[in-house]
Amino acid sequence: MATTTDRRRSSVRRPSIAADKLGAMTFSSIPKAGGEFRICFIGGGNINFGSDQGPWDHSFRLEHKLGPRLKVVGIVEPNRATAEAVLTRKRGSFVVSAYQDTEIYSSFDEYVEKLNPEKRPHAFIIGSPPAFRGSTTPGKDVELAILKAFPNDTPALFIEKPISTDTVENALTVGRTLVDSKTVVSVGYFLRYLRVVQKMRSIIEDNDLHVMATVARYVCAYPSIRKQAWWMKSRDCGPIVEQGTHFCDLSRYFGGDVEMDSVQAHALEWYEEAGELSKCPVDEENTVEEDDRVPRVTAATWKYKTGAVGSFTHALVLQGDKYSTELEIYADGYQLRLVDPYNAPSLEVRSPLGDEVEHHTFAQDDPYFNQMSAFIDASDNDGNAGTTAVADDDEFEILSDFDDAAKSYALSWAIRVASEKSLKTVRRAPKKAAK
Ligand SMILES: NC(=O)c1ccc[n+]([C@@H]2O[C@H](COP(=O)([O-])OP(=O)(O)OC[C@H]3O[C@@H](n4cnc5c(N)ncnc54)[C@H](O)[C@@H]3O)[C@@H](O)[C@H]2O)c1
């Protein structure tokens, strides 16, 4: 039973970074002086080097964070042409000094075989598909392979979400191994680094609020998702595990740990009357086995360990390019509404002070830069990264570690599994023939 004192204690921990410290990339200060900071990229695709599909591009943020200190020693990428195209572009720009000696490796094994101790990286940026990481199975276990290759002074690891496609149990094993190794690890749940999100955390902490409910909605613009793996449950694990996981994580960031047995969900499947999509990127879905196709809408509810209630609706509905996403947090007297975190993040707050809504926005906020800045600050000891540097008060902290990210992964899977189980109680409509 909670005591009166407990009740007055906010249900979120105060972030140890001040919201006003999460500066926008366009205002990033002159990079710190220091020795070379060597990076090896795992994966030469969109998340690491950018695309026309979104604002993500880790290399761009690293170039701004580290300036002339950045030395990219390697790109591990099985598709050599992809990595060569990246290097041609980078070497033809003002960041040439970071990429002039970059080697391309077709696999992590090849990278280890050819490792030059003088080019030992301070950090790995892991943006390969999740099927090749977060696992205990050889070939899918790049984190464990890195620990084995660098047993004593492991380079820092930045790992994209979702952390794996393996079982939650195996992903947790990887997490425990990383924690035991004391390696600096950051997982790419970048929405935590939005200044509006940090503002929400401050309001909860400053007013000693207990979160009573989280209500999340994520509606993506599906025609622009042109990767076949995304449309196959067997490859990317479906829209909740691959994409909705960002909002599973953000819900947990406010609601805390989830009673996993409480998760319930329903899905609208592709073959049901309401499940037809008129602009499905046809080449992708028509070649996918029927049982492997992804649901169109998933709606879930759960209980947090505090007793609070969470809910989440994910949908493949919109056309065009922009996603429509929103997260509401409720506490006694308060409604905190995070609106459009992907395109134009803003926060609407209703409080006991009145019925009017207070609006908050932060100009030119770049959560991808904030996230990478926090990672480098935690990894960088003037060229001696790999030891766990203690961040100064005015530096950012990593807001998503592997252990915590594994809990978001577990929630994402629990929603998928619950939605599939509930289908058995629903009469299945006859399957349509593939177009
Ligand atoms: N946080 C975000 O906003 C965000 C945005 C985009 C992608 N992502 C995540 O980043 C990850 C990668 O997505 P992407 O869009 O960059 O995909 P992508 O297909 O564009 O790039 C992945 C690259 O990895 C390469 N690759 C395949 N197997 C590999 C291996 N074993 N080792 C090294 N490289 C390998 C592929 O050839 C490809 O070039 C996914 O987990 C995705 O969810 C996150």
CSV table of C-alpha atoms and ligand atoms in Angstrom, one decimal:
chain,number,residue,atom,x,y,z
A,1,MET,CA,0.0,0.0,0.0
A,2,ALA,CA,1.4,3.4,-0.9
A,3,THR,CA,2.0,5.8,2.0
A,4,THR,CA,1.0,9.5,1.8
A,5,THR,CA,4.6,10.3,1.2
A,6,ASP,CA,4.9,7.8,-1.6
A,7,ARG,CA,1.8,9.2,-3.2
A,8,ARG,CA,3.3,12.6,-3.3
A,9,ARG,CA,6.4,11.3,-5.0
A,10,SER,CA,6.3,11.7,-8.8
A,11,SER,CA,6.0,8.5,-10.8
A,12,VAL,CA,8.8,9.5,-13.2
A,13,ARG,CA,12.3,10.1,-12.1
A,14,ARG,CA,13.6,13.6,-12.8
A,15,PRO,CA,15.8,13.5,-15.9
A,16,SER,CA,19.3,14.5,-14.8
A,17,ILE,CA,19.6,16.7,-17.9
A,18,ALA,CA,17.8,20.1,-18.0
A,19,ALA,CA,15.4,20.4,-20.9
A,20,ASP,CA,17.1,23.6,-22.0
A,21,LYS,CA,20.4,21.8,-22.4
A,22,LEU,CA,19.0,19.7,-25.3
A,23,GLY,CA,20.1,22.1,-28.0
A,24,ALA,CA,19.2,22.0,-31.6
A,25,MET,CA,21.7,20.8,-34.1
A,26,THR,CA,21.7,24.1,-35.9
A,27,PHE,CA,22.9,25.7,-32.7
A,28,SER,CA,25.5,23.1,-31.9
A,29,SER,CA,28.6,24.6,-30.5
A,30,ILE,CA,32.1,24.3,-31.9
A,31,PRO,CA,33.1,20.7,-31.5
A,32,LYS,CA,35.3,20.1,-28.4
A,33,ALA,CA,39.0,20.0,-29.0
A,34,GLY,CA,40.6,16.6,-28.7
A,35,GLY,CA,42.2,13.7,-30.4
A,36,GLU,CA,40.8,11.5,-33.2
A,37,PHE,CA,37.4,9.9,-32.4
A,38,ARG,CA,37.3,6.8,-34.5
A,39,ILE,CA,33.9,5.3,-35.5
A,40,CYS,CA,33.0,2.1,-37.4
A,41,PHE,CA,29.5,2.0,-38.9
A,42,ILE,CA,27.7,-1.4,-39.1
A,43,GLY,CA,25.3,-1.0,-42.0
A,44,GLY,CA,25.6,1.5,-44.8
A,45,GLY,CA,21.8,2.2,-45.3
A,46,ASN,CA,19.3,4.9,-44.4
A,47,ILE,CA,19.6,5.2,-40.7
A,48,ASN,CA,23.3,5.7,-40.8
A,49,PHE,CA,23.7,7.7,-44.0
A,50,GLY,CA,20.3,9.3,-44.7
A,51,SER,CA,17.6,8.9,-47.3
A,52,ASP,CA,14.7,10.9,-48.7
A,53,GLN,CA,12.3,9.0,-46.4
A,54,GLY,CA,12.9,10.9,-43.2
A,55,PRO,CA,15.2,13.1,-41.1
A,56,TRP,CA,17.4,10.2,-39.8
A,57,ASP,CA,21.1,10.2,-40.7
A,58,HIS,CA,23.5,9.4,-37.9
A,59,SER,CA,26.6,10.3,-39.9
A,60,PHE,CA,25.4,13.8,-40.4
A,61,ARG,CA,24.9,14.4,-36.7
A,62,LEU,CA,28.3,12.8,-35.9
A,63,GLU,CA,30.0,15.1,-38.4
A,64,HIS,CA,28.5,18.1,-36.6
A,65,LYS,CA,29.2,16.8,-33.1
A,66,LEU,CA,32.8,15.8,-33.6
A,67,GLY,CA,33.9,18.1,-36.4
A,68,PRO,CA,37.5,17.4,-37.5
A,69,ARG,CA,38.0,14.8,-34.8
A,70,LEU,CA,35.7,12.4,-36.6
A,71,LYS,CA,37.6,9.5,-38.4
A,72,VAL,CA,35.4,6.8,-39.9
A,73,VAL,CA,37.6,3.8,-39.9
A,74,GLY,CA,35.2,1.4,-41.4
A,75,ILE,CA,31.8,0.6,-42.9
A,76,VAL,CA,30.6,-3.0,-42.5
A,77,GLU,CA,28.1,-3.5,-45.3
A,78,PRO,CA,27.5,-6.6,-47.3
A,79,ASN,CA,26.4,-4.6,-50.3
A,80,ARG,CA,29.7,-3.0,-51.4
A,81,ALA,CA,28.1,-0.7,-53.9
A,82,THR,CA,25.9,0.9,-51.1
A,83,ALA,CA,29.0,1.6,-49.1
A,84,GLU,CA,31.0,2.9,-52.1
A,85,ALA,CA,28.2,5.3,-53.0
A,86,VAL,CA,28.3,6.7,-49.4
A,87,LEU,CA,32.0,7.2,-49.6
A,88,THR,CA,31.9,8.8,-53.0
A,89,ARG,CA,29.3,11.3,-51.7
A,90,LYS,CA,31.2,12.0,-48.4
A,91,ARG,CA,34.6,12.3,-50.1
A,92,GLY,CA,33.2,14.9,-52.5
A,93,SER,CA,32.1,17.1,-49.6
A,94,PHE,CA,33.7,19.2,-46.9
A,95,VAL,CA,33.7,16.2,-44.5
A,96,VAL,CA,36.3,14.4,-46.7
A,97,SER,CA,38.9,14.3,-43.9
A,98,ALA,CA,36.6,12.0,-41.9
A,99,TYR,CA,36.2,9.5,-44.7
A,100,GLN,CA,39.4,9.6,-46.7
A,101,ASP,CA,40.8,6.4,-45.1
A,102,THR,CA,37.5,4.5,-44.5
A,103,GLU,CA,37.7,0.8,-45.4
A,104,ILE,CA,34.7,-1.2,-46.5
A,105,TYR,CA,34.1,-4.7,-45.0
A,106,SER,CA,31.5,-7.1,-46.2
A,107,SER,CA,31.0,-8.6,-42.7
A,108,PHE,CA,32.0,-8.1,-39.1
A,109,ASP,CA,34.2,-11.3,-39.4
A,110,GLU,CA,36.1,-9.7,-42.2
A,111,TYR,CA,36.5,-6.5,-40.1
A,112,VAL,CA,38.0,-8.5,-37.2
A,113,GLU,CA,40.3,-10.4,-39.5
A,114,LYS,CA,41.7,-7.2,-40.9
A,115,LEU,CA,41.6,-5.2,-37.7
A,116,ASN,CA,44.5,-2.7,-37.4
A,117,PRO,CA,45.1,-2.0,-33.7
A,118,GLU,CA,46.0,1.6,-34.6
A,119,LYS,CA,42.6,2.1,-36.0
A,120,ARG,CA,40.7,0.6,-33.1
A,121,PRO,CA,37.3,2.4,-33.0
A,122,HIS,CA,36.1,4.4,-30.0
A,123,ALA,CA,32.5,3.5,-31.0
A,124,PHE,CA,30.4,1.4,-33.3
A,125,ILE,CA,27.2,2.8,-34.8
A,126,ILE,CA,25.0,-0.3,-35.4
A,127,GLY,CA,22.3,0.4,-38.0
A,128,SER,CA,22.1,-3.0,-39.7
A,129,PRO,CA,18.7,-4.7,-40.0
A,130,PRO,CA,17.5,-6.0,-36.6
A,131,ALA,CA,17.7,-9.6,-37.8
A,132,PHE,CA,21.5,-9.3,-37.6
A,133,ARG,CA,21.8,-8.1,-34.0
A,134,GLY,CA,20.5,-8.4,-30.4
A,135,SER,CA,20.6,-12.2,-30.7
A,136,THR,CA,22.7,-15.0,-29.2
A,137,THR,CA,22.8,-16.8,-32.6
A,138,PRO,CA,26.1,-16.5,-34.5
A,139,GLY,CA,25.8,-14.2,-37.4
A,140,LYS,CA,23.0,-12.3,-35.7
A,141,ASP,CA,24.9,-11.4,-32.6
A,142,VAL,CA,27.0,-8.4,-33.6
A,143,GLU,CA,27.0,-7.0,-30.0
A,144,LEU,CA,28.4,-10.3,-28.6
A,145,ALA,CA,30.9,-10.5,-31.5
A,146,ILE,CA,32.1,-7.0,-30.7
A,147,LEU,CA,32.6,-7.9,-27.0
A,148,LYS,CA,34.6,-11.0,-28.1
A,149,ALA,CA,36.8,-9.0,-30.5
A,150,PHE,CA,37.4,-6.3,-27.9
A,151,PRO,CA,37.2,-8.1,-24.5
A,152,ASN,CA,38.9,-5.6,-22.2
A,153,ASP,CA,38.2,-2.2,-23.4
A,154,THR,CA,35.1,-2.6,-25.5
A,155,PRO,CA,34.2,0.4,-27.8
A,156,ALA,CA,31.0,2.2,-27.0
A,157,LEU,CA,27.9,0.9,-28.9
A,158,PHE,CA,25.1,2.9,-30.4
A,159,ILE,CA,22.4,0.4,-31.4
A,160,GLU,CA,19.3,1.1,-33.4
A,161,LYS,CA,15.8,0.0,-32.4
A,162,PRO,CA,14.2,-2.5,-32.4
A,163,ILE,CA,17.1,-4.2,-30.6
A,164,SER,CA,16.5,-7.5,-32.3
A,165,THR,CA,14.1,-9.9,-34.1
A,166,ASP,CA,15.1,-12.8,-31.8
A,167,THR,CA,13.1,-13.9,-28.7
A,168,VAL,CA,12.7,-11.4,-25.9
A,169,GLU,CA,14.6,-13.9,-23.6
A,170,ASN,CA,17.6,-14.0,-26.0
A,171,ALA,CA,17.6,-10.2,-26.3
A,172,LEU,CA,17.5,-10.0,-22.5
A,173,THR,CA,20.6,-12.3,-22.4
A,174,VAL,CA,22.4,-10.0,-24.7
A,175,GLY,CA,21.3,-7.0,-22.5
A,176,ARG,CA,22.7,-8.7,-19.4
A,177,THR,CA,26.0,-9.5,-21.1
A,178,LEU,CA,26.4,-5.9,-22.2
A,179,VAL,CA,25.6,-4.6,-18.7
A,180,ASP,CA,28.1,-7.0,-17.1
A,181,SER,CA,30.8,-5.8,-19.6
A,182,LYS,CA,30.2,-2.1,-18.5
A,183,THR,CA,30.3,-1.1,-22.1
A,184,VAL,CA,28.7,2.3,-22.9
A,185,VAL,CA,25.5,1.5,-24.8
A,186,SER,CA,22.8,3.7,-26.2
A,187,VAL,CA,19.7,2.5,-28.0
A,188,GLY,CA,18.0,4.6,-30.7
A,189,TYR,CA,14.7,5.4,-29.0
A,190,PHE,CA,15.3,9.0,-30.2
A,191,LEU,CA,11.9,10.5,-29.2
A,192,ARG,CA,13.0,10.6,-25.6
A,193,TYR,CA,15.5,13.3,-26.6
A,194,LEU,CA,12.8,15.7,-27.8
A,195,ARG,CA,12.7,18.8,-25.7
A,196,VAL,CA,8.9,18.7,-25.5
A,197,VAL,CA,9.2,15.2,-24.1
A,198,GLN,CA,11.7,16.4,-21.5
A,199,LYS,CA,9.3,19.2,-20.7
A,200,MET,CA,6.6,16.7,-20.0
A,201,ARG,CA,8.9,14.8,-17.7
A,202,SER,CA,9.8,18.1,-15.9
A,203,ILE,CA,6.1,18.9,-15.4
A,204,ILE,CA,5.4,15.5,-13.9
A,205,GLU,CA,8.4,15.7,-11.6
A,206,ASP,CA,8.0,19.3,-10.6
A,207,ASN,CA,4.3,18.8,-9.6
A,208,ASP,CA,4.8,15.4,-7.9
A,209,LEU,CA,2.4,13.8,-10.3
A,210,HIS,CA,1.5,10.2,-10.7
A,211,VAL,CA,0.8,9.1,-14.2
A,212,MET,CA,-2.7,7.6,-14.3
A,213,ALA,CA,-3.0,6.8,-18.0
A,214,THR,CA,-1.1,6.9,-21.3
A,215,VAL,CA,-3.0,7.1,-24.6
A,216,ALA,CA,-0.8,6.7,-27.7
A,217,ARG,CA,-1.8,6.9,-31.4
A,218,TYR,CA,0.6,6.3,-34.3
A,219,VAL,CA,-0.8,6.5,-37.8
A,220,CYS,CA,1.7,6.0,-40.5
A,221,ALA,CA,1.7,7.0,-44.2
A,222,TYR,CA,2.0,3.5,-45.6
A,223,PRO,CA,2.6,4.0,-49.4
A,224,SER,CA,6.1,5.4,-48.8
A,225,ILE,CA,7.2,2.3,-46.9
A,226,ARG,CA,8.8,0.6,-49.8
A,227,LYS,CA,11.0,-2.1,-48.1
A,228,GLN,CA,9.7,-5.6,-48.6
A,229,ALA,CA,11.1,-6.8,-45.2
A,230,TRP,CA,8.8,-4.2,-43.6
A,231,TRP,CA,5.7,-5.9,-45.1
A,232,MET,CA,6.8,-9.3,-43.9
A,233,LYS,CA,6.2,-10.4,-40.3
A,234,SER,CA,9.0,-13.0,-40.7
A,235,ARG,CA,11.6,-10.3,-41.5
A,236,ASP,CA,10.8,-7.1,-39.6
A,237,CYS,CA,8.3,-8.7,-37.2
A,238,GLY,CA,5.4,-6.5,-38.1
A,239,PRO,CA,4.5,-2.8,-37.6
A,240,ILE,CA,4.3,-2.8,-33.8
A,241,VAL,CA,7.7,-4.4,-33.3
A,242,GLU,CA,9.4,-2.5,-36.1
A,243,GLN,CA,7.7,0.9,-35.9
A,244,GLY,CA,5.1,1.2,-33.1
A,245,THR,CA,7.9,0.2,-30.7
A,246,HIS,CA,8.8,3.9,-30.6
A,247,PHE,CA,5.5,4.7,-28.9
A,248,CYS,CA,5.6,1.5,-26.8
A,249,ASP,CA,8.9,2.9,-25.5
A,250,LEU,CA,7.6,6.5,-25.0
A,251,SER,CA,4.5,5.2,-23.2
A,252,ARG,CA,6.8,3.3,-20.8
A,253,TYR,CA,9.0,6.4,-20.4
A,254,PHE,CA,6.0,7.9,-18.7
A,255,GLY,CA,4.0,5.0,-17.3
A,256,GLY,CA,7.0,2.8,-16.1
A,257,ASP,CA,7.2,-0.9,-16.2
A,258,VAL,CA,4.2,-2.9,-17.6
A,259,GLU,CA,2.4,-5.9,-16.1
A,260,MET,CA,3.2,-8.0,-19.1
A,261,ASP,CA,0.3,-10.5,-18.4
A,262,SER,CA,-2.2,-7.7,-18.7
A,263,VAL,CA,-1.5,-6.8,-22.3
A,264,GLN,CA,-4.5,-7.3,-24.6
A,265,ALA,CA,-4.8,-6.4,-28.2
A,266,HIS,CA,-6.8,-6.7,-31.4
A,267,ALA,CA,-5.7,-6.3,-35.0
A,268,LEU,CA,-7.4,-5.6,-38.3
A,269,GLU,CA,-5.8,-8.1,-40.7
A,270,TRP,CA,-5.1,-7.7,-44.4
A,271,TYR,CA,-7.7,-10.2,-45.5
A,272,GLU,CA,-10.6,-8.8,-43.4
A,273,GLU,CA,-13.3,-6.7,-45.0
A,274,ALA,CA,-12.0,-3.5,-43.6
A,275,GLY,CA,-8.4,-4.3,-44.1
A,276,GLU,CA,-7.9,-3.5,-47.8
A,277,LEU,CA,-5.3,-0.8,-48.7
A,278,SER,CA,-5.7,0.9,-52.0
A,279,LYS,CA,-2.2,2.2,-52.3
A,280,CYS,CA,-0.2,-0.6,-50.8
A,281,PRO,CA,3.3,-0.6,-52.5
A,282,VAL,CA,2.1,-3.7,-54.5
A,283,ASP,CA,5.4,-5.1,-55.5
A,284,GLU,CA,6.2,-5.5,-51.8
A,285,GLU,CA,3.0,-7.1,-50.6
A,286,ASN,CA,1.9,-9.2,-53.5
A,287,THR,CA,5.1,-11.3,-53.3
A,288,VAL,CA,4.7,-11.9,-49.6
A,289,GLU,CA,3.2,-15.2,-48.4
A,290,GLU,CA,-0.4,-14.6,-47.1
A,291,ASP,CA,0.4,-15.7,-43.6
A,292,ASP,CA,3.3,-13.4,-43.5
A,293,ARG,CA,1.5,-10.2,-44.3
A,294,VAL,CA,1.2,-7.4,-41.7
A,295,PRO,CA,-2.0,-6.1,-40.0
A,296,ARG,CA,-3.4,-2.7,-40.9
A,297,VAL,CA,-4.5,-1.6,-37.4
A,298,THR,CA,-3.5,-2.8,-34.0
A,299,ALA,CA,-5.1,-1.6,-30.8
A,300,ALA,CA,-3.8,-2.5,-27.4
A,301,THR,CA,-4.4,-1.9,-23.7
A,302,TRP,CA,-2.3,-2.8,-20.6
A,303,LYS,CA,-1.8,-2.1,-16.9
A,304,TYR,CA,1.4,-0.6,-15.6
A,305,LYS,CA,2.9,-1.9,-12.4
A,306,THR,CA,1.7,1.3,-10.7
A,307,GLY,CA,-1.9,0.4,-11.7
A,308,ALA,CA,-2.0,3.1,-14.4
A,309,VAL,CA,-3.6,2.1,-17.7
A,310,GLY,CA,-1.9,2.3,-21.1
A,311,SER,CA,-3.4,2.2,-24.5
A,312,PHE,CA,-2.0,2.3,-28.0
A,313,THR,CA,-3.5,2.3,-31.5
A,314,HIS,CA,-1.2,1.8,-34.5
A,315,ALA,CA,-2.5,2.1,-38.0
A,316,LEU,CA,-1.4,1.9,-41.6
A,317,VAL,CA,-4.0,4.3,-43.0
A,318,LEU,CA,-2.6,7.6,-44.2
A,319,GLN,CA,-1.2,8.2,-47.7
A,320,GLY,CA,1.2,11.1,-48.6
A,321,ASP,CA,4.3,11.3,-46.5
A,322,LYS,CA,3.6,12.6,-43.0
A,323,TYR,CA,2.7,10.4,-40.1
A,324,SER,CA,0.1,11.5,-37.6
A,325,THR,CA,1.2,10.7,-34.1
A,326,GLU,CA,0.1,11.7,-30.6
A,327,LEU,CA,0.7,10.8,-27.0
A,328,GLU,CA,-1.5,11.9,-24.1
A,329,ILE,CA,-0.4,11.5,-20.5
A,330,TYR,CA,-3.0,11.9,-17.7
A,331,ALA,CA,-2.4,12.6,-14.1
A,332,ASP,CA,-4.6,14.2,-11.4
A,333,GLY,CA,-5.6,17.6,-12.8
A,334,TYR,CA,-3.3,17.3,-15.8
A,335,GLN,CA,-3.5,16.4,-19.5
A,336,LEU,CA,-0.2,16.5,-21.3
A,337,ARG,CA,-0.6,16.1,-25.0
A,338,LEU,CA,2.4,15.5,-27.2
A,339,VAL,CA,1.4,16.4,-30.8
A,340,ASP,CA,3.2,15.4,-34.0
A,341,PRO,CA,6.6,14.6,-32.6
A,342,TYR,CA,7.9,13.6,-36.0
A,343,ASN,CA,7.2,16.7,-37.9
A,344,ALA,CA,6.4,19.7,-35.7
A,345,PRO,CA,6.6,18.6,-32.0
A,346,SER,CA,4.5,20.6,-29.6
A,347,LEU,CA,3.1,20.1,-26.2
A,348,GLU,CA,-0.4,21.1,-25.0
A,349,VAL,CA,-0.8,21.2,-21.2
A,350,ARG,CA,-4.1,21.5,-19.3
A,351,SER,CA,-3.5,21.9,-15.6
A,352,PRO,CA,-5.5,22.6,-12.4
A,353,LEU,CA,-4.8,26.3,-13.0
A,354,GLY,CA,-7.7,26.5,-15.5
A,355,ASP,CA,-9.4,25.1,-18.5
A,356,GLU,CA,-7.2,26.9,-21.0
A,357,VAL,CA,-4.5,24.9,-22.7
A,358,GLU,CA,-0.9,26.1,-22.5
A,359,HIS,CA,1.2,25.5,-25.6
A,360,HIS,CA,4.9,24.7,-25.7
A,361,THR,CA,7.2,24.4,-28.7
A,362,PHE,CA,11.0,24.4,-29.0
A,363,ALA,CA,12.4,25.9,-32.1
A,364,GLN,CA,14.8,23.8,-34.3
A,365,ASP,CA,14.9,20.9,-31.9
A,366,ASP,CA,16.7,17.9,-33.3
A,367,PRO,CA,16.3,14.8,-31.2
A,368,TYR,CA,18.6,12.8,-33.5
A,369,PHE,CA,21.4,15.2,-32.7
A,370,ASN,CA,20.6,15.3,-29.0
A,371,GLN,CA,20.7,11.5,-28.9
A,372,MET,CA,24.0,11.3,-30.7
A,373,SER,CA,25.5,14.1,-28.7
A,374,ALA,CA,24.6,12.3,-25.5
A,375,PHE,CA,26.1,9.1,-26.8
A,376,ILE,CA,29.4,10.7,-27.8
A,377,ASP,CA,29.6,12.7,-24.5
A,378,ALA,CA,29.2,9.4,-22.6
A,379,SER,CA,31.8,7.6,-24.8
A,380,ASP,CA,34.4,10.3,-25.2
A,381,ASN,CA,37.3,10.7,-22.9
A,382,ASP,CA,39.4,12.8,-25.2
A,383,GLY,CA,40.1,9.9,-27.5
A,384,ASN,CA,40.0,7.3,-24.8
A,385,ALA,CA,36.4,6.2,-25.2
A,386,GLY,CA,35.4,2.8,-24.1
A,387,THR,CA,36.0,3.6,-20.5
A,388,THR,CA,32.8,4.9,-18.9
A,389,ALA,CA,33.3,8.6,-18.8
A,390,VAL,CA,31.2,10.4,-16.2
A,391,ALA,CA,29.3,13.2,-17.9
A,392,ASP,CA,29.6,16.7,-16.5
A,393,ASP,CA,26.5,18.4,-15.2
A,394,ASP,CA,26.1,20.4,-18.3
A,395,GLU,CA,26.3,17.4,-20.6
A,396,PHE,CA,23.5,15.1,-21.8
A,397,GLU,CA,23.0,11.6,-20.5
A,398,ILE,CA,22.0,8.6,-22.5
A,399,LEU,CA,18.3,8.2,-22.0
A,400,SER,CA,17.8,4.6,-23.4
A,401,ASP,CA,20.0,1.8,-22.4
A,402,PHE,CA,19.8,-1.8,-23.7
A,403,ASP,CA,18.2,-3.2,-20.6
A,404,ASP,CA,15.4,-0.7,-20.6
A,405,ALA,CA,15.1,-0.9,-24.4
A,406,ALA,CA,14.6,-4.7,-24.0
A,407,LYS,CA,11.5,-4.0,-21.9
A,408,SER,CA,10.1,-1.9,-24.7
A,409,TYR,CA,10.9,-4.7,-27.1
A,410,ALA,CA,9.1,-7.1,-24.8
A,411,LEU,CA,6.0,-4.8,-24.7
A,412,SER,CA,6.0,-4.5,-28.5
A,413,TRP,CA,6.1,-8.3,-28.9
A,414,ALA,CA,3.4,-8.8,-26.2
A,415,ILE,CA,1.1,-6.6,-28.2
A,416,ARG,CA,1.7,-8.5,-31.4
A,417,VAL,CA,1.3,-11.8,-29.8
A,418,ALA,CA,-1.9,-10.7,-27.9
A,419,SER,CA,-3.4,-9.4,-31.2
A,420,GLU,CA,-2.7,-12.7,-32.9
A,421,LYS,CA,-4.1,-14.7,-30.1
A,422,SER,CA,-7.3,-12.7,-30.1
A,423,LEU,CA,-7.8,-13.4,-33.7
A,424,LYS,CA,-8.6,-17.0,-32.9
A,425,THR,CA,-11.8,-15.9,-31.3
A,426,VAL,CA,-12.8,-13.9,-34.4
A,427,ARG,CA,-14.3,-15.5,-37.4
A,428,ARG,CA,-11.8,-15.3,-40.3
A,429,ALA,CA,-13.1,-14.0,-43.6
A,430,PRO,CA,-12.1,-16.0,-46.7
A,431,LYS,CA,-8.7,-15.0,-47.9
A,432,LYS,CA,-8.5,-12.9,-51.0
A,433,ALA,CA,-6.4,-14.1,-53.8
A,434,ALA,CA,-3.2,-12.1,-54.2
A,435,LYS,CA,-3.6,-9.3,-56.7
B,1,LIG,N1,15.1,5.6,-35.2
B,1,LIG,C1,14.7,5.9,-36.4
B,1,LIG,O1,14.1,6.9,-36.6
B,1,LIG,C2,14.9,4.9,-37.5
B,1,LIG,C3,14.7,5.3,-38.8
B,1,LIG,C4,15.1,4.5,-39.8
B,1,LIG,C5,15.5,3.2,-39.5
B,1,LIG,N2,15.7,2.8,-38.2
B,1,LIG,C6,16.2,1.5,-37.8
B,1,LIG,O2,17.5,1.3,-38.4
B,1,LIG,C7,17.7,-0.1,-38.7
B,1,LIG,C8,18.1,-0.1,-40.2
B,1,LIG,O3,17.1,0.5,-41.0
B,1,LIG,P1,17.5,1.2,-42.4
B,1,LIG,O4,16.3,2.0,-42.7
B,1,LIG,O5,18.8,2.0,-42.3
B,1,LIG,O6,17.7,0.0,-43.3
B,1,LIG,P2,18.5,-0.1,-44.7
B,1,LIG,O7,18.0,-1.3,-45.4
B,1,LIG,O8,18.4,1.2,-45.4
B,1,LIG,O9,20.0,-0.2,-44.2
B,1,LIG,C9,20.5,-1.4,-43.6
B,1,LIG,C10,21.8,-1.7,-44.3
B,1,LIG,O10,22.4,-2.8,-43.5
B,1,LIG,C11,23.0,-3.6,-44.5
B,1,LIG,N3,23.2,-5.0,-43.8
B,1,LIG,C12,22.5,-6.1,-44.0
B,1,LIG,N4,23.0,-7.1,-43.2
B,1,LIG,C13,24.0,-6.6,-42.6
B,1,LIG,C14,24.9,-7.1,-41.7
B,1,LIG,N5,24.9,-8.4,-41.2
B,1,LIG,N6,25.9,-6.3,-41.2
B,1,LIG,C15,26.0,-5.0,-41.6
B,1,LIG,N7,25.1,-4.5,-42.5
B,1,LIG,C16,24.2,-5.2,-43.0
B,1,LIG,C17,22.1,-3.6,-45.7
B,1,LIG,O11,22.7,-4.1,-46.8
B,1,LIG,C18,21.7,-2.2,-45.7
B,1,LIG,O12,22.5,-1.4,-46.5
B,1,LIG,C19,16.3,-0.7,-38.5
B,1,LIG,O13,16.4,-1.4,-37.3
B,1,LIG,C20,15.3,0.4,-38.4
B,1,LIG,O14,14.2,0.1,-37.6
B,1,LIG,C21,15.4,3.7,-37.2
